[in-house]
């Protein structure tokens, strides 16, 4: 199984309950297709960089990062589901390269940052 990241932009007008239901749907879709959910990060609401034809009234979106493991068939199923959802403004699924996984693990293993001079505070 490869590591993937899916960045989705959800319509900002949705309530928290609807956003959570949408994310639960994607979580279930990942599990049903033999994948493993690693993490869901809500990155916050941000202004959209440009207007889209389909969502021309939306000026902001809720950016969400979904990290998961799975096969190629899961990626196509998930991408299709993102595409047909009316509440998803944009989506992008990418493979996480091995080099990035090693760097992320090294950062996670580093001790907490000490003072500026290198001396513990």
GROMACS .gro file of N, CA and C in nm:
model
  363
    1UNK      N    1   0.084  -0.118   0.000
    1UNK     CA    2   0.000   0.000   0.000
    1UNK      C    3   0.088   0.125   0.000
    2UNK      N    4   0.049   0.221  -0.078
    2UNK     CA    5   0.120   0.348  -0.084
    2UNK      C    6   0.054   0.449   0.008
    3UNK      N    7   0.131   0.550   0.046
    3UNK     CA    8   0.078   0.661   0.125
    3UNK      C    9   0.028   0.770   0.029
    4UNK      N   10  -0.091   0.821   0.058
    4UNK     CA   11  -0.151   0.926  -0.024
    4UNK      C   12  -0.197   1.041   0.065
    5UNK      N   13  -0.206   1.159   0.002
    5UNK     CA   14  -0.267   1.276   0.066
    5UNK      C   15  -0.372   1.330  -0.028
    6UNK      N   16  -0.487   1.360   0.026
    6UNK     CA   17  -0.594   1.422  -0.052
    6UNK      C   18  -0.623   1.558   0.010
    7UNK      N   19  -0.607   1.661  -0.069
    7UNK     CA   20  -0.642   1.796  -0.024
    7UNK      C   21  -0.776   1.830  -0.088
    8UNK      N   22  -0.875   1.857  -0.004
    8UNK     CA   23  -1.007   1.893  -0.057
    8UNK      C   24  -1.047   2.029  -0.004
    9UNK      N   25  -1.121   2.101  -0.085
    9UNK     CA   26  -1.176   2.230  -0.046
    9UNK      C   27  -1.327   2.214  -0.040
   10UNK      N   28  -1.380   2.229   0.080
   10UNK     CA   29  -1.524   2.211   0.105
   10UNK      C   30  -1.589   2.348   0.111
   11UNK      N   31  -1.712   2.357   0.066
   11UNK     CA   32  -1.785   2.484   0.071
   11UNK      C   33  -1.793   2.535   0.214
   12UNK      N   34  -1.762   2.661   0.232
   12UNK     CA   35  -1.754   2.720   0.366
   12UNK      C   36  -1.891   2.743   0.429
   13UNK      N   37  -1.997   2.739   0.350
   13UNK     CA   38  -2.130   2.766   0.405
   13UNK      C   39  -2.190   2.646   0.477
   14UNK      N   40  -2.123   2.530   0.470
   14UNK     CA   41  -2.176   2.410   0.535
   14UNK      C   42  -2.160   2.420   0.687
   15UNK      N   43  -2.253   2.359   0.757
   15UNK     CA   44  -2.244   2.353   0.903
   15UNK      C   45  -2.140   2.249   0.943
   16UNK      N   46  -2.097   2.255   1.068
   16UNK     CA   47  -1.998   2.158   1.118
   16UNK      C   48  -2.050   2.016   1.109
   17UNK      N   49  -2.179   1.997   1.135
   17UNK     CA   50  -2.238   1.863   1.127
   17UNK      C   51  -2.229   1.806   0.985
   18UNK      N   52  -2.257   1.890   0.886
   18UNK     CA   53  -2.252   1.844   0.747
   18UNK      C   54  -2.108   1.815   0.704
   19UNK      N   55  -2.014   1.897   0.749
   19UNK     CA   56  -1.873   1.874   0.717
   19UNK      C   57  -1.827   1.744   0.780
   20UNK      N   58  -1.862   1.722   0.906
   20UNK     CA   59  -1.823   1.597   0.974
   20UNK      C   60  -1.887   1.475   0.908
   21UNK      N   61  -2.011   1.487   0.864
   21UNK     CA   62  -2.078   1.377   0.794
   21UNK      C   63  -2.009   1.348   0.661
   22UNK      N   64  -1.967   1.452   0.591
   22UNK     CA   65  -1.897   1.436   0.465
   22UNK      C   66  -1.762   1.366   0.485
   23UNK      N   67  -1.689   1.408   0.588
   23UNK     CA   68  -1.560   1.346   0.618
   23UNK      C   69  -1.578   1.202   0.665
   24UNK      N   70  -1.684   1.174   0.740
   24UNK     CA   71  -1.713   1.037   0.783
   24UNK      C   72  -1.744   0.949   0.662
   25UNK      N   73  -1.811   1.005   0.563
   25UNK     CA   74  -1.840   0.932   0.440
   25UNK      C   75  -1.710   0.891   0.369
   26UNK      N   76  -1.615   0.985   0.361
   26UNK     CA   77  -1.487   0.955   0.296
   26UNK      C   78  -1.406   0.854   0.379
   27UNK      N   79  -1.414   0.866   0.510
   27UNK     CA   80  -1.345   0.771   0.597
   27UNK      C   81  -1.399   0.629   0.575
   28UNK      N   82  -1.531   0.618   0.563
   28UNK     CA   83  -1.594   0.488   0.539
   28UNK      C   84  -1.557   0.435   0.401
   29UNK      N   85  -1.552   0.523   0.302
   29UNK     CA   86  -1.516   0.484   0.165
   29UNK      C   87  -1.374   0.429   0.161
   30UNK      N   88  -1.282   0.490   0.237
   30UNK     CA   89  -1.144   0.443   0.244
   30UNK      C   90  -1.140   0.303   0.306
   31UNK      N   91  -1.211   0.285   0.418
   31UNK     CA   92  -1.211   0.155   0.487
   31UNK      C   93  -1.278   0.046   0.402
   32UNK      N   94  -1.386   0.080   0.333
   32UNK     CA   95  -1.459  -0.018   0.252
   32UNK      C   96  -1.379  -0.067   0.131
   33UNK      N   97  -1.286   0.015   0.085
   33UNK     CA   98  -1.206  -0.021  -0.033
   33UNK      C   99  -1.066  -0.069   0.002
   34UNK      N  100  -1.048  -0.118   0.125
   34UNK     CA  101  -0.922  -0.179   0.164
   34UNK      C  102  -0.812  -0.082   0.202
   35UNK      N  103  -0.847   0.042   0.228
   35UNK     CA  104  -0.746   0.141   0.266
   35UNK      C  105  -0.741   0.160   0.416
   36UNK      N  106  -0.649   0.244   0.457
   36UNK     CA  107  -0.633   0.274   0.600
   36UNK      C  108  -0.621   0.425   0.616
   37UNK      N  109  -0.709   0.483   0.695
   37UNK     CA  110  -0.705   0.626   0.722
   37UNK      C  111  -0.595   0.653   0.822
   38UNK      N  112  -0.507   0.747   0.791
   38UNK     CA  113  -0.399   0.784   0.882
   38UNK      C  114  -0.438   0.905   0.964
   39UNK      N  115  -0.489   1.010   0.896
   39UNK     CA  116  -0.520   1.133   0.969
   39UNK      C  117  -0.607   1.224   0.882
   40UNK      N  118  -0.694   1.298   0.948
   40UNK     CA  119  -0.771   1.404   0.882
   40UNK      C  120  -0.738   1.534   0.953
   41UNK      N  121  -0.689   1.631   0.878
   41UNK     CA  122  -0.654   1.761   0.934
   41UNK      C  123  -0.741   1.869   0.870
   42UNK      N  124  -0.813   1.941   0.953
   42UNK     CA  125  -0.887   2.057   0.901
   42UNK      C  126  -0.791   2.175   0.908
   43UNK      N  127  -0.755   2.227   0.791
   43UNK     CA  128  -0.655   2.334   0.783
   43UNK      C  129  -0.716   2.472   0.799
   44UNK      N  130  -0.846   2.479   0.802
   44UNK     CA  131  -0.912   2.607   0.826
   44UNK      C  132  -0.978   2.665   0.703
   45UNK      N  133  -1.050   2.771   0.727
   45UNK     CA  134  -1.123   2.839   0.621
   45UNK      C  135  -1.033   2.946   0.561
   46UNK      N  136  -1.025   2.946   0.429
   46UNK     CA  137  -0.940   3.042   0.359
   46UNK      C  138  -1.013   3.098   0.238
   47UNK      N  139  -0.970   3.214   0.197
   47UNK     CA  140  -1.026   3.276   0.078
   47UNK      C  141  -0.978   3.200  -0.046
   48UNK      N  142  -1.070   3.176  -0.139
   48UNK     CA  143  -1.034   3.107  -0.263
   48UNK      C  144  -0.951   3.200  -0.352
   49UNK      N  145  -0.848   3.148  -0.417
   49UNK     CA  146  -0.761   3.233  -0.498
   49UNK      C  147  -0.827   3.286  -0.625
   50UNK      N  148  -0.932   3.219  -0.672
   50UNK     CA  149  -1.001   3.263  -0.793
   50UNK      C  150  -1.143   3.208  -0.791
   51UNK      N  151  -1.227   3.264  -0.876
   51UNK     CA  152  -1.367   3.219  -0.884
   51UNK      C  153  -1.379   3.102  -0.980
   52UNK      N  154  -1.472   3.014  -0.951
   52UNK     CA  155  -1.497   2.897  -1.035
   52UNK      C  156  -1.636   2.909  -1.095
   53UNK      N  157  -1.654   2.856  -1.214
   53UNK     CA  158  -1.784   2.864  -1.280
   53UNK      C  159  -1.893   2.797  -1.198
   54UNK      N  160  -1.867   2.676  -1.154
   54UNK     CA  161  -1.969   2.599  -1.083
   54UNK      C  162  -2.000   2.659  -0.946
   55UNK      N  163  -1.901   2.717  -0.881
   55UNK     CA  164  -1.917   2.772  -0.746
   55UNK      C  165  -1.885   2.922  -0.747
   56UNK      N  166  -1.946   2.996  -0.837
   56UNK     CA  167  -1.911   3.137  -0.851
   56UNK      C  168  -1.951   3.223  -0.732
   57UNK      N  169  -2.045   3.175  -0.650
   57UNK     CA  170  -2.086   3.254  -0.533
   57UNK      C  171  -1.999   3.224  -0.411
   58UNK      N  172  -1.919   3.119  -0.417
   58UNK     CA  173  -1.832   3.085  -0.304
   58UNK      C  174  -1.705   3.167  -0.310
   59UNK      N  175  -1.676   3.239  -0.202
   59UNK     CA  176  -1.555   3.319  -0.195
   59UNK      C  177  -1.452   3.258  -0.100
   60UNK      N  178  -1.498   3.165  -0.014
   60UNK     CA  179  -1.410   3.100   0.081
   60UNK      C  180  -1.438   2.950   0.081
   61UNK      N  181  -1.339   2.874   0.129
   61UNK     CA  182  -1.355   2.730   0.138
   61UNK      C  183  -1.284   2.676   0.260
   62UNK      N  184  -1.328   2.561   0.306
   62UNK     CA  185  -1.266   2.493   0.420
   62UNK      C  186  -1.167   2.391   0.364
   63UNK      N  187  -1.039   2.418   0.385
   63UNK     CA  188  -0.934   2.331   0.335
   63UNK      C  189  -0.913   2.216   0.433
   64UNK      N  190  -0.910   2.093   0.380
   64UNK     CA  191  -0.898   1.973   0.462
   64UNK      C  192  -0.799   1.878   0.396
   65UNK      N  193  -0.708   1.824   0.477
   65UNK     CA  194  -0.608   1.729   0.429
   65UNK      C  195  -0.640   1.592   0.485
   66UNK      N  196  -0.654   1.494   0.398
   66UNK     CA  197  -0.682   1.356   0.438
   66UNK      C  198  -0.561   1.272   0.400
   67UNK      N  199  -0.497   1.211   0.501
   67UNK     CA  200  -0.383   1.122   0.476
   67UNK      C  201  -0.431   0.979   0.491
   68UNK      N  202  -0.398   0.895   0.392
   68UNK     CA  203  -0.444   0.757   0.395
   68UNK      C  204  -0.348   0.667   0.320
   69UNK      N  205  -0.364   0.536   0.341
   69UNK     CA  206  -0.286   0.435   0.272
   69UNK      C  207  -0.382   0.350   0.191
   70UNK      N  208  -0.339   0.310   0.072
   70UNK     CA  209  -0.426   0.227  -0.009
   70UNK      C  210  -0.365   0.198  -0.144
   71UNK      N  211  -0.445   0.138  -0.230
   71UNK     CA  212  -0.403   0.103  -0.364
   71UNK      C  213  -0.457   0.200  -0.467
   72UNK      N  214  -0.422   0.175  -0.592
   72UNK     CA  215  -0.465   0.262  -0.701
   72UNK      C  216  -0.616   0.263  -0.722
   73UNK      N  217  -0.680   0.149  -0.697
   73UNK     CA  218  -0.825   0.144  -0.716
   73UNK      C  219  -0.896   0.233  -0.614
   74UNK      N  220  -0.842   0.241  -0.493
   74UNK     CA  221  -0.900   0.328  -0.390
   74UNK      C  222  -0.890   0.474  -0.432
   75UNK      N  223  -0.779   0.511  -0.491
   75UNK     CA  224  -0.759   0.649  -0.535
   75UNK      C  225  -0.861   0.686  -0.641
   76UNK      N  226  -0.886   0.596  -0.736
   76UNK     CA  227  -0.984   0.627  -0.841
   76UNK      C  228  -1.126   0.634  -0.785
   77UNK      N  229  -1.159   0.545  -0.692
   77UNK     CA  230  -1.293   0.547  -0.630
   77UNK      C  231  -1.312   0.675  -0.549
   78UNK      N  232  -1.211   0.710  -0.471
   78UNK     CA  233  -1.220   0.830  -0.388
   78UNK      C  234  -1.224   0.957  -0.474
   79UNK      N  235  -1.142   0.960  -0.579
   79UNK     CA  236  -1.142   1.075  -0.669
   79UNK      C  237  -1.276   1.094  -0.738
   80UNK      N  238  -1.338   0.985  -0.777
   80UNK     CA  239  -1.471   0.991  -0.839
   80UNK      C  240  -1.574   1.044  -0.740
   81UNK      N  241  -1.564   0.999  -0.615
   81UNK     CA  242  -1.657   1.044  -0.512
   81UNK      C  243  -1.638   1.194  -0.485
   82UNK      N  244  -1.514   1.240  -0.481
   82UNK     CA  245  -1.487   1.383  -0.463
   82UNK      C  246  -1.547   1.463  -0.578
   83UNK      N  247  -1.533   1.410  -0.699
   83UNK     CA  248  -1.578   1.482  -0.819
   83UNK      C  249  -1.728   1.501  -0.823
   84UNK      N  250  -1.804   1.402  -0.777
   84UNK     CA  251  -1.950   1.412  -0.788
   84UNK      C  252  -2.015   1.484  -0.671
   85UNK      N  253  -1.941   1.510  -0.565
   85UNK     CA  254  -1.998   1.579  -0.449
   85UNK      C  255  -2.018   1.727  -0.480
   86UNK      N  256  -2.137   1.776  -0.458
   86UNK     CA  257  -2.168   1.917  -0.481
   86UNK      C  258  -2.096   2.009  -0.382
   87UNK      N  259  -2.067   1.958  -0.264
   87UNK     CA  260  -2.008   2.040  -0.158
   87UNK      C  261  -1.855   2.046  -0.163
   88UNK      N  262  -1.794   1.972  -0.255
   88UNK     CA  263  -1.649   1.976  -0.274
   88UNK      C  264  -1.621   2.073  -0.388
   89UNK      N  265  -1.549   2.180  -0.358
   89UNK     CA  266  -1.516   2.279  -0.461
   89UNK      C  267  -1.401   2.230  -0.548
   90UNK      N  268  -1.295   2.184  -0.485
   90UNK     CA  269  -1.178   2.133  -0.554
   90UNK      C  270  -1.119   2.017  -0.475
   91UNK      N  271  -1.045   1.930  -0.545
   91UNK     CA  272  -0.976   1.821  -0.477
   91UNK      C  273  -0.848   1.787  -0.552
   92UNK      N  274  -0.753   1.730  -0.479
   92UNK     CA  275  -0.628   1.685  -0.539
   92UNK      C  276  -0.575   1.569  -0.455
   93UNK      N  277  -0.542   1.458  -0.519
   93UNK     CA  278  -0.487   1.341  -0.450
   93UNK      C  279  -0.345   1.320  -0.502
   94UNK      N  280  -0.250   1.310  -0.410
   94UNK     CA  281  -0.110   1.289  -0.449
   94UNK      C  282  -0.049   1.175  -0.369
   95UNK      N  283   0.052   1.113  -0.429
   95UNK     CA  284   0.129   1.009  -0.361
   95UNK      C  285   0.236   1.079  -0.277
   96UNK      N  286   0.255   1.032  -0.154
   96UNK     CA  287   0.359   1.088  -0.068
   96UNK      C  288   0.490   1.016  -0.101
   97UNK      N  289   0.591   1.089  -0.150
   97UNK     CA  290   0.719   1.025  -0.182
   97UNK      C  291   0.788   0.972  -0.056
   98UNK      N  292   0.872   0.871  -0.074
   98UNK     CA  293   0.943   0.810   0.039
   98UNK      C  294   1.028   0.913   0.113
   99UNK      N  295   1.090   1.006   0.040
   99UNK     CA  296   1.177   1.106   0.102
   99UNK      C  297   1.098   1.192   0.202
  100UNK      N  298   0.976   1.229   0.167
  100UNK     CA  299   0.894   1.310   0.257
  100UNK      C  300   0.854   1.233   0.381
  101UNK      N  301   0.830   1.102   0.367
  101UNK     CA  302   0.794   1.021   0.484
  101UNK      C  303   0.910   1.014   0.582
  102UNK      N  304   1.033   1.002   0.532
  102UNK     CA  305   1.151   0.996   0.617
  102UNK      C  306   1.170   1.128   0.690
  103UNK      N  307   1.155   1.239   0.619
  103UNK     CA  308   1.170   1.371   0.681
  103UNK      C  309   1.065   1.392   0.789
  104UNK      N  310   0.940   1.354   0.761
  104UNK     CA  311   0.832   1.370   0.860
  104UNK      C  312   0.861   1.287   0.984
  105UNK      N  313   0.914   1.166   0.968
  105UNK     CA  314   0.946   1.083   1.084
  105UNK      C  315   1.059   1.143   1.165
  106UNK      N  316   1.161   1.201   1.098
  106UNK     CA  317   1.272   1.264   1.168
  106UNK      C  318   1.225   1.385   1.248
  107UNK      N  319   1.137   1.463   1.192
  107UNK     CA  320   1.084   1.581   1.262
  107UNK      C  321   1.006   1.538   1.385
  108UNK      N  322   0.929   1.431   1.371
  108UNK     CA  323   0.849   1.383   1.483
  108UNK      C  324   0.937   1.329   1.596
  109UNK      N  325   1.055   1.278   1.565
  109UNK     CA  326   1.143   1.221   1.666
  109UNK      C  327   1.234   1.323   1.733
  110UNK      N  328   1.243   1.445   1.679
  110UNK     CA  329   1.331   1.547   1.739
  110UNK      C  330   1.276   1.590   1.874
  111UNK      N  331   1.367   1.620   1.969
  111UNK     CA  332   1.321   1.668   2.099
  111UNK      C  333   1.260   1.808   2.088
  112UNK      N  334   1.188   1.845   2.191
  112UNK     CA  335   1.124   1.977   2.192
  112UNK      C  336   1.230   2.085   2.180
  113UNK      N  337   1.192   2.196   2.119
  113UNK     CA  338   1.285   2.305   2.095
  113UNK      C  339   1.327   2.370   2.226
  114UNK      N  340   1.458   2.392   2.238
  114UNK     CA  341   1.510   2.457   2.359
  114UNK      C  342   1.517   2.606   2.334
  115UNK      N  343   1.576   2.679   2.425
  115UNK     CA  344   1.587   2.825   2.412
  115UNK      C  345   1.668   2.864   2.290
  116UNK      N  346   1.672   2.992   2.260
  116UNK     CA  347   1.741   3.041   2.142
  116UNK      C  348   1.890   3.016   2.151
  117UNK      N  349   1.949   3.028   2.268
  117UNK     CA  350   2.092   3.011   2.284
  117UNK      C  351   2.133   2.864   2.294
  118UNK      N  352   2.038   2.775   2.288
  118UNK     CA  353   2.068   2.633   2.301
  118UNK      C  354   2.060   2.584   2.444
  119UNK      N  355   2.042   2.676   2.536
  119UNK     CA  356   2.032   2.642   2.678
  119UNK      C  357   1.887   2.614   2.713
  120UNK      N  358   1.861   2.512   2.793
  120UNK     CA  359   1.722   2.489   2.837
  120UNK      C  360   1.671   2.606   2.917
  121UNK      N  361   1.545   2.636   2.901
  121UNK     CA  362   1.487   2.750   2.974
  121UNK      C  363   1.428   2.707   3.103
   0.00000   0.00000   0.00000
